[in-house]
mmCIF file with all atom_site columns, C-alpha atoms in Angstrom:
data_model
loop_
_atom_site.group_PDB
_atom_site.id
_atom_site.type_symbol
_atom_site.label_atom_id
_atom_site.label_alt_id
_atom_site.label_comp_id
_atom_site.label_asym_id
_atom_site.label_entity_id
_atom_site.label_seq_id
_atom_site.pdbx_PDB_ins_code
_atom_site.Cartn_x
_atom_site.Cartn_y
_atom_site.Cartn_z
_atom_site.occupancy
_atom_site.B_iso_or_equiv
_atom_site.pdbx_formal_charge
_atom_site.auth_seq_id
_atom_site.auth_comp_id
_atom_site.auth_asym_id
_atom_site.auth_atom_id
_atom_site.pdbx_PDB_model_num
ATOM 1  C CA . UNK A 1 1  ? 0.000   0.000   0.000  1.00 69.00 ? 410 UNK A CA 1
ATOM 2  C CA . UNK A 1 2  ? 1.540   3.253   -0.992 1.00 76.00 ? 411 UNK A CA 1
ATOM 3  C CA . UNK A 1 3  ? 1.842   5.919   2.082  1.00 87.00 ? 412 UNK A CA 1
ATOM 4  C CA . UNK A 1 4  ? 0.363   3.348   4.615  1.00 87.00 ? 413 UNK A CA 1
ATOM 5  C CA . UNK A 1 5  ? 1.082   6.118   7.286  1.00 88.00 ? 414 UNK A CA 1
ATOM 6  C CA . UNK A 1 6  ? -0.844  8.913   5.466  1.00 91.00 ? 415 UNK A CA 1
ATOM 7  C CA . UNK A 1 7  ? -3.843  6.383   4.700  1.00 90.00 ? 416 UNK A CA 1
ATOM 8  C CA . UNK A 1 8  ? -3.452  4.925   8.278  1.00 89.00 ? 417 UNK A CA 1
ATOM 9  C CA . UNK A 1 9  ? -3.915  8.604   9.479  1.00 89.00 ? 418 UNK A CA 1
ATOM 10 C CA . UNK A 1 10 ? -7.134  9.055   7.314  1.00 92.00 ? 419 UNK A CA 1
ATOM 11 C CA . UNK A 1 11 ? -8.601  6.484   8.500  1.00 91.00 ? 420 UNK A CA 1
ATOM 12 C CA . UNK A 1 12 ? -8.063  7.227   12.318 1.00 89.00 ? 421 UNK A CA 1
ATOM 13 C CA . UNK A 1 13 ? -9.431  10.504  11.674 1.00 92.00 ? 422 UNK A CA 1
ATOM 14 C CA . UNK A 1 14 ? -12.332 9.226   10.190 1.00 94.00 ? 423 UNK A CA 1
ATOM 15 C CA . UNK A 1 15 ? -13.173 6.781   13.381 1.00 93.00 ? 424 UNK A CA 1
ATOM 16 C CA . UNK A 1 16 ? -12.062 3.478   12.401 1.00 92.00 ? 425 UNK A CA 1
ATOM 17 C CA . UNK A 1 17 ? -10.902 1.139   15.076 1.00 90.00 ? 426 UNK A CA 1
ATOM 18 C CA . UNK A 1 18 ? -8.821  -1.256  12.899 1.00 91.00 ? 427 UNK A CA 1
ATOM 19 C CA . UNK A 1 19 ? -7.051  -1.390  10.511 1.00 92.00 ? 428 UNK A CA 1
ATOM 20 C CA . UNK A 1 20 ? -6.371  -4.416  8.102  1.00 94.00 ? 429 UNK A CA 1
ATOM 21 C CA . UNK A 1 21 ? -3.476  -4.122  5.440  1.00 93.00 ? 430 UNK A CA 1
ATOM 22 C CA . UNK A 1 22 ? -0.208  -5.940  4.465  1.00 94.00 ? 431 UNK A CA 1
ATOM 23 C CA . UNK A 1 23 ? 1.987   -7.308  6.646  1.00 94.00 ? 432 UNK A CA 1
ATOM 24 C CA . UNK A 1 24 ? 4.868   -5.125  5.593  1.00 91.00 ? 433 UNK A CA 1
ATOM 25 C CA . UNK A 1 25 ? 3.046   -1.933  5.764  1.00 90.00 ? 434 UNK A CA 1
ATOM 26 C CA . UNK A 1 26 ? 2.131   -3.013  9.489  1.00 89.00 ? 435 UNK A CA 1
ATOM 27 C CA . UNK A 1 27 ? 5.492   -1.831  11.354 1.00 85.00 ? 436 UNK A CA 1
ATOM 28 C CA . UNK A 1 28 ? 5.182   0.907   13.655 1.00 78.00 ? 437 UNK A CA 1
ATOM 29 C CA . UNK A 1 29 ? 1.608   1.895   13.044 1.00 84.00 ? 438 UNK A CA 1
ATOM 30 C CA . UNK A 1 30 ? -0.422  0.463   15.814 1.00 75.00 ? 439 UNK A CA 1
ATOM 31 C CA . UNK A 1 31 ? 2.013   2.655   18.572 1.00 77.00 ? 440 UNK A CA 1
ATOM 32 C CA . UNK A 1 32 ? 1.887   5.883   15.934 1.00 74.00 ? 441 UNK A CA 1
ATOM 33 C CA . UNK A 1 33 ? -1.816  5.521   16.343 1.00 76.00 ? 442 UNK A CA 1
ATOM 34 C CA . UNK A 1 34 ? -3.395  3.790   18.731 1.00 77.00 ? 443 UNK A CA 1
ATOM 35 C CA . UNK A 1 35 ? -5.654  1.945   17.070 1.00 86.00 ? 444 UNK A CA 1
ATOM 36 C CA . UNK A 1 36 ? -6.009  -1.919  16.090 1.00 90.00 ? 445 UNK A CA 1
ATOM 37 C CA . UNK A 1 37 ? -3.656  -2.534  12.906 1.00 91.00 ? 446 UNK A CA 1
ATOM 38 C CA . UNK A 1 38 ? -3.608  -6.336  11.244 1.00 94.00 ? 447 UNK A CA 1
ATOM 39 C CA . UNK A 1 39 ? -1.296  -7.374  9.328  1.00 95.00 ? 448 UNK A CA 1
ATOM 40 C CA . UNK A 1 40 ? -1.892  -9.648  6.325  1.00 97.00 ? 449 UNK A CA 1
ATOM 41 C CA . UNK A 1 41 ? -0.039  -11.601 4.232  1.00 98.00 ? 450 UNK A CA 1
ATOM 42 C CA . UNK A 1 42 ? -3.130  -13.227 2.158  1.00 98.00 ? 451 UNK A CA 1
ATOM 43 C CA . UNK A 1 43 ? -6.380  -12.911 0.776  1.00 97.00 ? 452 UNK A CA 1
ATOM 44 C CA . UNK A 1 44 ? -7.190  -15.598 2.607  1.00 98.00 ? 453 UNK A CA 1
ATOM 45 C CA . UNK A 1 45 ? -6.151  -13.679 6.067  1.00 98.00 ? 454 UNK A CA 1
ATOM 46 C CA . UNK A 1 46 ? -7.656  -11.055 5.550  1.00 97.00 ? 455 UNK A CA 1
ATOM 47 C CA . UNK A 1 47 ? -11.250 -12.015 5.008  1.00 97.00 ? 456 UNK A CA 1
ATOM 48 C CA . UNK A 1 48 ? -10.676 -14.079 7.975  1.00 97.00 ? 457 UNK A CA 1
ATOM 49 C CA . UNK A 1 49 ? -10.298 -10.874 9.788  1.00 95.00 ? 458 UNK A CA 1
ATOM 50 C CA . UNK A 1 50 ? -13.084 -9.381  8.390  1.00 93.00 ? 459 UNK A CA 1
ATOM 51 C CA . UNK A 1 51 ? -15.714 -12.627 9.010  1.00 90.00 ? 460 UNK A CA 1
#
C-alpha cells in the first residue's frame, strides 16, 4: 500500500478502530496511532479478519 502512514492517518481521523493491510506496511503503526492494525499476508487472512 503506498503511504500506509498517510492512509493509516485518514482512517483514524475518520473513526475506524482497525485497521487491516499488508503485513509489511504493518510496522510501527499500531504505537503511531493507537488503534487496532492487522497485518496480512493473504487474501485468505484477511477475510478471515473481516468474518
Amino acid at each position: 500500500v503506498l503511504q500506509a502512514q498517510t492512509r493509516a492517518r485518514e482512517a483514524q481521523t475518520l473513526g475506524f478502530k482497525k485497521l487491516i493491510l499488508p503485513a509489511s506496511n504493518k510496522k510501527g503503526l499500531e504505537k503511531l496511532l493507537g488503534i487496532r492494525v492487522v497485518g496480512v499476508r493473504n487474501l485468505e487472512e484477511a477475510l478471515d479478519e473481516l468474518f
